[in-house]
């Protein structure tokens, strides 16, 4: 059974930084590509970033490229999202997901419960 638990969200001023973490249980983390998605109020959930199982390749949504960095520590079964130069439009619930290295939500098998990120102007 895979469980994903996000943490690290909160309230930050525009231009600030946050680091999200996603702790995974189960034995499959180190073999699985992982992703981050987000859902803003009144909007559909959207892709943010993804990383391959060993961390050798990453991909990002254009809206966060150059500001966000996805990484992982397989020894700790933890996924990270470093978010810098935050903007009010980054306000959303952020979800980690396991099982794919692409932008298509439906291809991810497991999801966390989400963590709220609020960026004030």
C-alpha positions in Angstrom: 0.0 0.0 0.0 1.4 3.4 -1.0 0.7 6.5 1.0 1.9 9.9 0.1 1.9 12.7 2.7 2.7 16.3 1.7 4.0 19.0 4.0 5.7 22.3 3.9 2.9 24.5 2.6 1.9 27.8 4.2 1.5 31.5 3.7 4.3 33.4 2.1 4.8 36.9 0.5 5.3 37.3 -3.2 9.0 36.8 -4.0 9.4 34.4 -1.1 10.3 30.7 -1.1 8.9 27.5 0.2 10.0 23.9 0.1 7.3 21.2 -0.1 8.0 17.6 0.9 6.2 14.4 0.1 6.9 11.4 2.3 6.1 8.1 0.7 5.4 4.8 2.3 5.7 1.4 0.7 8.6 -0.2 -1.2 8.0 1.3 -4.7 9.1 4.8 -4.2 12.7 4.4 -5.5 11.4 2.6 -8.6 8.7 5.1 -9.4 8.7 8.4 -11.3 7.0 11.1 -9.3 5.2 14.4 -10.0 3.8 17.5 -8.5 0.4 19.0 -9.5 -1.6 21.9 -8.1 -5.2 23.1 -8.1 -6.1 26.7 -7.6 -9.6 27.7 -6.5 -12.1 27.4 -9.2 -9.6 25.8 -11.6 -8.7 22.3 -12.7 -5.7 20.5 -11.3 -2.6 21.2 -13.4 0.8 19.7 -13.9 3.7 21.4 -12.2 6.8 19.1 -12.4 7.9 15.5 -12.7 11.1 13.5 -12.0 12.3 10.1 -13.1 12.8 7.3 -10.6 16.5 8.0 -10.1 16.2 11.8 -10.5 18.1 11.9 -13.7 15.5 13.8 -15.7 13.0 16.4 -14.8 10.3 18.4 -16.6 8.3 21.5 -15.6 5.3 23.4 -16.6 6.2 26.6 -18.4 4.7 28.7 -15.7 7.2 27.5 -13.1 10.3 26.8 -15.2 13.3 28.6 -13.7 11.6 29.2 -10.4 10.7 25.7 -9.1 13.0 22.7 -8.7 11.8 19.1 -8.2 14.1 16.6 -6.5 14.0 13.4 -4.6 15.9 11.5 -1.9 15.3 7.8 -2.5 17.1 6.8 0.7 14.5 8.8 2.6 11.6 8.0 0.2 10.9 11.7 0.0 10.0 14.0 -2.9 10.7 17.7 -2.8 9.6 20.8 -4.6 11.7 23.9 -4.0 9.6 27.0 -4.9 11.4 30.3 -5.3 10.2 33.7 -6.5 6.7 32.8 -5.6 3.8 34.7 -7.2 0.2 35.2 -6.1 -0.8 33.0 -9.1 1.1 30.1 -7.5 -1.5 30.0 -4.8 -3.1 26.5 -4.9 -3.3 23.1 -3.2 -0.2 21.2 -4.2 -0.3 17.4 -4.6 2.4 14.9 -5.1 1.7 11.8 -7.2 3.4 8.6 -8.0 3.6 6.5 -11.0 4.4 8.5 -14.1 6.8 11.0 -15.7 4.5 13.1 -17.7 1.9 15.8 -17.5 -1.2 13.6 -17.7 -2.9 13.4 -14.4 -4.8 10.2 -15.2 -1.5 8.3 -15.6 -0.5 8.7 -12.0 -1.6 5.9 -9.7 -1.2 7.3 -6.2 -1.9 10.8 -4.8 -1.3 12.6 -1.6 -3.9 14.7 0.2 -2.4 18.0 -0.7 -0.9 20.9 1.1 -2.0 24.5 0.8 0.3 27.2 -0.5 -0.9 30.8 -0.3 1.2 33.6 -1.8 0.2 37.1 -0.8 0.8 40.2 -2.9 
